[in-house]
Every structure is written in C-alpha cells, then in structure tokens.
C-alpha atoms as one frame of an Amber mdcrd trajectory, in Angstrom:
protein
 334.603 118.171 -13.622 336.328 115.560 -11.109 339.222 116.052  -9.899 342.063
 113.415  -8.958 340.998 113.476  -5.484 337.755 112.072  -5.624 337.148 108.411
  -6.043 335.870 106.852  -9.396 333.108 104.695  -8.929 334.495 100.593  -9.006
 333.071  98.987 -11.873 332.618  95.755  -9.996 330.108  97.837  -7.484 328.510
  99.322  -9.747 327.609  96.200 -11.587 326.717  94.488  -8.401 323.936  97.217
  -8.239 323.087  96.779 -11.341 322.334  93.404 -10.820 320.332  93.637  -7.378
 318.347  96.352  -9.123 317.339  94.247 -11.803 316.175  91.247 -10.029 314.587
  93.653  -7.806 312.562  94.605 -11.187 312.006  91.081 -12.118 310.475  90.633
  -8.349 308.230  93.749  -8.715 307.436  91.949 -12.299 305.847  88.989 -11.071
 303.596  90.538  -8.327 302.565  92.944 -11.279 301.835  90.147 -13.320 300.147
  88.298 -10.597 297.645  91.404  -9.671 297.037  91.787 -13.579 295.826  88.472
 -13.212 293.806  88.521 -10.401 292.118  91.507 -11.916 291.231  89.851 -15.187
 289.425  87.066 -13.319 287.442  90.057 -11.154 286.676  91.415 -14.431 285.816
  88.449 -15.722 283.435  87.010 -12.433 282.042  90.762 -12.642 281.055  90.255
 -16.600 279.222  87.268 -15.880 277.551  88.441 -12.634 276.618  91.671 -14.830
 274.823  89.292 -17.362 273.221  87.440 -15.011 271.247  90.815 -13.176 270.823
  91.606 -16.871 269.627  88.457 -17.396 267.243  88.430 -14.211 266.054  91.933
 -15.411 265.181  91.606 -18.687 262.665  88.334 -17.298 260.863  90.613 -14.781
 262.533  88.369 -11.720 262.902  89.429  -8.387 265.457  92.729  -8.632 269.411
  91.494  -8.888 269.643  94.095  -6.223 267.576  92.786  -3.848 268.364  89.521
  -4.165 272.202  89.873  -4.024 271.672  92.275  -0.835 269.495  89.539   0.751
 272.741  87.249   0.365 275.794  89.010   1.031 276.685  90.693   4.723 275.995
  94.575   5.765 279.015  96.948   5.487 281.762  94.293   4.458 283.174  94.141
   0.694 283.302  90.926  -0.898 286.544  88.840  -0.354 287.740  89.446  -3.796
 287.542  93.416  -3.442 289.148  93.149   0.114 292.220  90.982  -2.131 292.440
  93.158  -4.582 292.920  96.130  -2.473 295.576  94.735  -0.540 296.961  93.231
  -3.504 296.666  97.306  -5.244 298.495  98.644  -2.064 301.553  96.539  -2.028
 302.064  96.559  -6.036 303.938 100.362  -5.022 306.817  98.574  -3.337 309.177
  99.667  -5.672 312.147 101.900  -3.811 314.247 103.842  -5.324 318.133 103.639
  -4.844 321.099 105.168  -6.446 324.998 103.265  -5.940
C-alpha cells in the first residue's frame, strides 16, 4: 500500500519511457527482420548447392565433396556463415529497463 510520502510516478515520464521502449522494439524489429532475411537466402543458396551435389551424385561425377574441398580454403567458414554468426550474436541486444 503507498503511503502519502512516497512519490507517484509522473505520467509524462512514464510515457516518455514508454515511447523510447517502443522504438527501441521497432529498432530490434528491423535487425530481426533483416537476419530473417539473410537466413532465407542461406537457406535458399544451401537448397540449390544441395541439388547440385545431388545432382553431381546421382551422374557418377567427381564427389561434391571433393570437389568443393579442392575450391574453398582450409579451416575458414565461408563468408556467409562468418555473417550470419555475427549477424546471430548481435540479434540479443535487447536490454531490459524498468522507469
């Protein structure tokens, strides 16, 4: 129960907060929407590339395997992965604050 003595929360504050909170939301929204994105067209590049060994496969080429390992560097992930992790580790940004 309060008590005369302690202070009522100003309406005008509290509305202000309101309002940085929610365009902090609408911030975090976007960059959501943009990694959502960014994963659809992984998905998407990893589809095709998935056809394409199943493709090679199914002919009795040269092994997808070997022939992607024979093109791509030792011990480095491709650029996309590397983006998508560093998009995955900043989507969390989202603090947590009280008036």
């Amino acid at each position: 129960m309060k008590t005369a003595e302690e202070p009522t929360p100003n309406l005008g504050q509290t509305l202000e907060w309101l309002r940085k909170e929610l365009a902090e939301m609408q911030v975090q929204d976007q960059r959501l929407l943009l990694t959502l994105r960014h994963l659809h067209s992984v998905l998407e590049e990893l589809r095709a590339e998935s056809a394409q060994w199943e493709d090679a496969r199914s002919s009795g080429g040269t092994s997808p395997i070997r022939a992607r390992a024979g093109s791509e560097g030792r011990g480095r992930q491709p650029i996309a992965s590397r983006q998508l992790a560093q998009l995955l580790q900043g989507a969390d940004g989202r603090r947590s604050s009280l008036p």
